[in-house]
RNA sequence: GGAGGCGUGGUGUAGUGGCCAAACAUGCAUCCCUGUCAAGGAUGAGACCGCGGGUUCGAAUCCCGUCGCUUCCGCCA
């Protein structure tokens, strides 16, 4: 899915008409995409870039481009000898100011591909505002240019229609978010970018202090603690389009700095946040992107457990019906030791039914086995379903001989929808976490490969009831699944001492098309409970005080119950734009190695700067 | 930290051991052209095939290393 054609931005007059009010001598100044048949006869001025020049010798056409679109302007020596002479020297991406008369195009030369295709401007005067060297790549969406070249010349890349659309869409989305929350009584409040480092989770970006040599600020991984403190401040409803920084390795949907719509509310319950957020996303889709369709509203809800069981992960792609199906009970006594052995060892057997894949070649099957092995599965069993003359289920596969036709039929009917001859059943037998990961990945892969997912569809859902804590075997301690300020479910509170791993959190993720779009939780607002969680996370009272003292102290002065959510702005725009990388919706993104090709950041600094900061560099081995 | 893919005129690709002193498209330059709109026609310039080493009589092509971009794993409260 390439190019900016997947979404249609609902038109907003405001974007382009403001400029029309200005006058330039006798002629009105227009944007290039706005002139219509009704303007015929008007004296107008246009400014823009030369998108394309077509020099017919005696007659020159130029498509003049600005943000709003294209207008064909024509240079006729009979109208202006001088203008025609100048136009013959003009090249691609020169910046021009032209004045002339809007006229209807001659019969048969209209261009229906152009919004302004009914008219053209006959130029009486031209001014070259700036020239341009030949460009490193063409300003259009027809070719896929190398990522490094695009990023080095990002200011040119951003001239391409696809990128202009993406940036405009991003603006509209963020504007809608701000308006939506403003209408509901939220205050946009800025929080500091230089804060105290409280390393927990991701690595911090550090900023050295000159005034306090040897000490550092950190850039916020998110404004989490600050927004909670704003709740203690009585702000009640807060939001911020907040930049967040995490020094971790990049992915197509992860940049070292990214933007969240950070939201926090007091005196609310989980349901309030879900309703608020769901309303926001339904509005975004229905009001901003015309040709994307919501698969389902209200959004379906799954518990974490259900999602893991059915989809093998906590961010399911719900655009296609392919479900992980457990058959442990059917095969626990099987002769097939791969199955019965795994169950005896405390594991399980689950499978997927791949429609119409029974004719996969050995080579294709080996490919699937290799695929699941990447994700920890020891192997993959398969049953290629067929029917014999008597109408009985058969399966041509090594493991098929362990199952009678009746058993095959029972297994096949366990799937939803029931597997039929011609389908390929694939199974992984292992510990539940391994089974979920391997089959969950395979599910997504096959959804793509079998063309089961509609790119225009948006399948949002809520994932609820995450566990509060997970056991870190290497560190021999419990760790917060979401973050350490997440409230345990009141009904599970009694398990904190006896079975911490069974405690569920008041925590929720909004997901769409296989991406985690946002996550949030009801927070702890009582000092005693927060201390208890810190101690479960193996922080001493002193450590907790040193790191989070500001929050713990604040909780002693009348902290209201509160909670919030933080949808990812970049991912939201990416999904609504139909793009596959957030780099396509960020004006100046970084490469996978976190460099900026345009400015060459990061870069060495002067010795003097380092000395002022009291920093000495340790020589690196490499290079 | 690890695995895969890619790297050939400005851009996008072809070429996978000799036919390559590298082809095609586009862009660029010069010329012709008054209804084009991814204009058309003619002519021309432009790449030592990411970089370094090796194998070979011979390397864009095979091998090793390295760098860059990218996808993924680890990591991402």
GROMACS .gro file of N, CA, C and O in nm, chain A residues 394-444:
model
  204
  394UNK      N    1  -0.965  -3.740   0.523
  394UNK     CA    2  -0.831  -3.798   0.518
  394UNK      C    3  -0.731  -3.683   0.528
  394UNK      O    4  -0.767  -3.567   0.513
  395UNK      N    5  -0.608  -3.721   0.554
  395UNK     CA    6  -0.504  -3.618   0.558
  395UNK      C    7  -0.374  -3.675   0.508
  395UNK      O    8  -0.325  -3.774   0.561
  396UNK      N    9  -0.319  -3.613   0.404
  396UNK     CA   10  -0.187  -3.657   0.359
  396UNK      C   11  -0.083  -3.570   0.429
  396UNK      O   12  -0.065  -3.454   0.398
  397UNK      N   13  -0.023  -3.627   0.531
  397UNK     CA   14   0.084  -3.561   0.604
  397UNK      C   15   0.143  -3.662   0.700
  397UNK      O   16   0.077  -3.758   0.739
  398UNK      N   17   0.270  -3.643   0.736
  398UNK     CA   18   0.336  -3.742   0.822
  398UNK      C   19   0.257  -3.771   0.950
  398UNK      O   20   0.248  -3.886   0.993
  399UNK      N   21   0.198  -3.670   1.010
  399UNK     CA   22   0.128  -3.692   1.136
  399UNK      C   23  -0.015  -3.741   1.114
  399UNK      O   24  -0.083  -3.780   1.208
  400UNK      N   25  -0.058  -3.744   0.986
  400UNK     CA   26  -0.195  -3.783   0.956
  400UNK      C   27  -0.227  -3.926   0.995
  400UNK      O   28  -0.340  -3.957   1.033
  401UNK      N   29  -0.125  -4.012   0.993
  401UNK     CA   30  -0.152  -4.153   1.020
  401UNK      C   31  -0.190  -4.180   1.165
  401UNK      O   32  -0.240  -4.287   1.198
  402UNK      N   33  -0.167  -4.083   1.250
  402UNK     CA   34  -0.204  -4.102   1.392
  402UNK      C   35  -0.351  -4.075   1.418
  402UNK      O   36  -0.399  -4.093   1.530
  403UNK      N   37  -0.424  -4.029   1.315
  403UNK     CA   38  -0.563  -3.990   1.339
  403UNK      C   39  -0.657  -4.066   1.246
  403UNK      O   40  -0.632  -4.078   1.126
  404UNK      N   41  -0.766  -4.118   1.304
  404UNK     CA   42  -0.869  -4.185   1.226
  404UNK      C   43  -0.954  -4.078   1.157
  404UNK      O   44  -0.953  -3.962   1.198
  405UNK      N   45  -1.028  -4.119   1.052
  405UNK     CA   46  -1.118  -4.023   0.986
  405UNK      C   47  -1.211  -3.955   1.084
  405UNK      O   48  -1.236  -3.835   1.074
  406UNK      N   49  -1.261  -4.031   1.183
  406UNK     CA   50  -1.353  -3.972   1.281
  406UNK      C   51  -1.281  -3.866   1.364
  406UNK      O   52  -1.334  -3.758   1.389
  407UNK      N   53  -1.159  -3.900   1.406
  407UNK     CA   54  -1.082  -3.803   1.486
  407UNK      C   55  -1.053  -3.675   1.405
  407UNK      O   56  -1.064  -3.565   1.456
  408UNK      N   57  -1.021  -3.697   1.278
  408UNK     CA   58  -0.994  -3.581   1.192
  408UNK      C   59  -1.117  -3.491   1.185
  408UNK      O   60  -1.108  -3.369   1.190
  409UNK      N   61  -1.233  -3.558   1.173
  409UNK     CA   62  -1.357  -3.481   1.160
  409UNK      C   63  -1.384  -3.400   1.288
  409UNK      O   64  -1.425  -3.284   1.282
  410UNK      N   65  -1.359  -3.463   1.403
  410UNK     CA   66  -1.381  -3.393   1.530
  410UNK      C   67  -1.287  -3.272   1.541
  410UNK      O   68  -1.326  -3.163   1.579
  411UNK      N   69  -1.161  -3.297   1.503
  411UNK     CA   70  -1.063  -3.186   1.509
  411UNK      C   71  -1.105  -3.073   1.414
  411UNK      O   72  -1.107  -2.956   1.451
  412UNK      N   73  -1.143  -3.114   1.291
  412UNK     CA   74  -1.179  -3.013   1.191
  412UNK      C   75  -1.298  -2.930   1.237
  412UNK      O   76  -1.303  -2.808   1.216
  413UNK      N   77  -1.393  -2.995   1.303
  413UNK     CA   78  -1.515  -2.922   1.342
  413UNK      C   79  -1.491  -2.835   1.464
  413UNK      O   80  -1.573  -2.750   1.498
  414UNK      N   81  -1.376  -2.853   1.531
  414UNK     CA   82  -1.344  -2.768   1.645
  414UNK      C   83  -1.313  -2.625   1.599
  414UNK      O   84  -1.331  -2.528   1.672
  415UNK      N   85  -1.268  -2.612   1.476
  415UNK     CA   86  -1.230  -2.479   1.427
  415UNK      C   87  -1.353  -2.396   1.395
  415UNK      O   88  -1.463  -2.450   1.374
  416UNK      N   89  -1.334  -2.269   1.390
  416UNK     CA   90  -1.444  -2.175   1.368
  416UNK      C   91  -1.402  -2.074   1.262
  416UNK      O   92  -1.313  -1.992   1.288
  417UNK      N   93  -1.456  -2.080   1.141
  417UNK     CA   94  -1.553  -2.180   1.096
  417UNK      C   95  -1.488  -2.317   1.080
  417UNK      O   96  -1.365  -2.324   1.068
  418UNK      N   97  -1.571  -2.423   1.078
  418UNK     CA   98  -1.519  -2.560   1.072
  418UNK      C   99  -1.430  -2.577   0.949
  418UNK      O  100  -1.461  -2.528   0.841
  419UNK      N  101  -1.317  -2.648   0.971
  419UNK     CA  102  -1.226  -2.674   0.858
  419UNK      C  103  -1.288  -2.774   0.764
  419UNK      O  104  -1.362  -2.863   0.806
  420UNK      N  105  -1.259  -2.758   0.633
  420UNK     CA  106  -1.318  -2.847   0.533
  420UNK      C  107  -1.206  -2.905   0.447
  420UNK      O  108  -1.092  -2.856   0.452
  421UNK      N  109  -1.239  -3.007   0.370
  421UNK     CA  110  -1.138  -3.060   0.277
  421UNK      C  111  -1.083  -2.946   0.192
  421UNK      O  112  -1.159  -2.861   0.146
  422UNK      N  113  -0.953  -2.947   0.173
  422UNK     CA  114  -0.890  -2.837   0.100
  422UNK      C  115  -0.821  -2.739   0.193
  422UNK      O  116  -0.739  -2.660   0.151
  423UNK      N  117  -0.857  -2.746   0.321
  423UNK     CA  118  -0.792  -2.657   0.419
  423UNK      C  119  -0.670  -2.724   0.478
  423UNK      O  120  -0.660  -2.847   0.484
  424UNK      N  121  -0.579  -2.642   0.524
  424UNK     CA  122  -0.458  -2.692   0.588
  424UNK      C  123  -0.464  -2.658   0.737
  424UNK      O  124  -0.478  -2.542   0.773
  425UNK      N  125  -0.457  -2.762   0.822
  425UNK     CA  126  -0.452  -2.736   0.966
  425UNK      C  127  -0.306  -2.738   1.010
  425UNK      O  128  -0.232  -2.830   0.975
  426UNK      N  129  -0.265  -2.635   1.081
  426UNK     CA  130  -0.127  -2.633   1.133
  426UNK      C  131  -0.132  -2.623   1.284
  426UNK      O  132  -0.220  -2.556   1.341
  427UNK      N  133  -0.040  -2.693   1.350
  427UNK     CA  134  -0.044  -2.701   1.496
  427UNK      C  135   0.092  -2.674   1.557
  427UNK      O  136   0.195  -2.714   1.501
  428UNK      N  137   0.089  -2.609   1.672
  428UNK     CA  138   0.209  -2.595   1.753
  428UNK      C  139   0.178  -2.650   1.891
  428UNK      O  140   0.073  -2.620   1.949
  429UNK      N  141   0.266  -2.736   1.940
  429UNK     CA  142   0.250  -2.797   2.073
  429UNK      C  143   0.364  -2.752   2.160
  429UNK      O  144   0.481  -2.779   2.129
  430UNK      N  145   0.332  -2.678   2.267
  430UNK     CA  146   0.438  -2.624   2.351
  430UNK      C  147   0.376  -2.557   2.474
  430UNK      O  148   0.255  -2.570   2.497
  431UNK      N  149   0.458  -2.485   2.548
  431UNK     CA  150   0.406  -2.407   2.660
  431UNK      C  151   0.316  -2.296   2.602
  431UNK      O  152   0.340  -2.246   2.491
  432UNK      N  153   0.212  -2.256   2.677
  432UNK     CA  154   0.115  -2.161   2.622
  432UNK      C  155   0.177  -2.033   2.564
  432UNK      O  156   0.134  -1.987   2.458
  433UNK      N  157   0.279  -1.978   2.628
  433UNK     CA  158   0.337  -1.852   2.579
  433UNK      C  159   0.402  -1.872   2.442
  433UNK      O  160   0.390  -1.787   2.354
  434UNK      N  161   0.467  -1.986   2.425
  434UNK     CA  162   0.533  -2.016   2.298
  434UNK      C  163   0.429  -2.038   2.189
  434UNK      O  164   0.440  -1.987   2.077
  435UNK      N  165   0.326  -2.116   2.222
  435UNK     CA  166   0.219  -2.145   2.126
  435UNK      C  167   0.154  -2.015   2.080
  435UNK      O  168   0.135  -1.991   1.959
  436UNK      N  169   0.124  -1.928   2.176
  436UNK     CA  170   0.057  -1.802   2.142
  436UNK      C  171   0.144  -1.718   2.050
  436UNK      O  172   0.099  -1.668   1.947
  437UNK      N  173   0.271  -1.702   2.085
  437UNK     CA  174   0.359  -1.618   2.005
  437UNK      C  175   0.376  -1.674   1.863
  437UNK      O  176   0.357  -1.603   1.765
  438UNK      N  177   0.406  -1.804   1.853
  438UNK     CA  178   0.432  -1.864   1.722
  438UNK      C  179   0.307  -1.857   1.634
  438UNK      O  180   0.313  -1.813   1.519
  439UNK      N  181   0.194  -1.900   1.688
  439UNK     CA  182   0.072  -1.903   1.607
  439UNK      C  183   0.016  -1.762   1.584
  439UNK      O  184  -0.042  -1.734   1.480
  440UNK      N  185   0.037  -1.674   1.681
  440UNK     CA  186  -0.008  -1.536   1.664
  440UNK      C  187   0.065  -1.469   1.548
  440UNK      O  188   0.004  -1.401   1.465
  441UNK      N  189   0.195  -1.491   1.541
  441UNK     CA  190   0.274  -1.436   1.431
  441UNK      C  191   0.232  -1.499   1.298
  441UNK      O  192   0.220  -1.431   1.197
  442UNK      N  193   0.212  -1.630   1.302
  442UNK     CA  194   0.173  -1.701   1.180
  442UNK      C  195   0.036  -1.652   1.133
  442UNK      O  196   0.013  -1.634   1.013
  443UNK      N  197  -0.052  -1.626   1.229
  443UNK     CA  198  -0.185  -1.576   1.195
  443UNK      C  199  -0.176  -1.446   1.115
  443UNK      O  200  -0.237  -1.431   1.009
  444UNK      N  201  -0.095  -1.353   1.166
  444UNK     CA  202  -0.079  -1.225   1.095
  444UNK      C  203  -0.016  -1.246   0.957
  444UNK      O  204  -0.058  -1.185   0.859
   0.00000   0.00000   0.00000
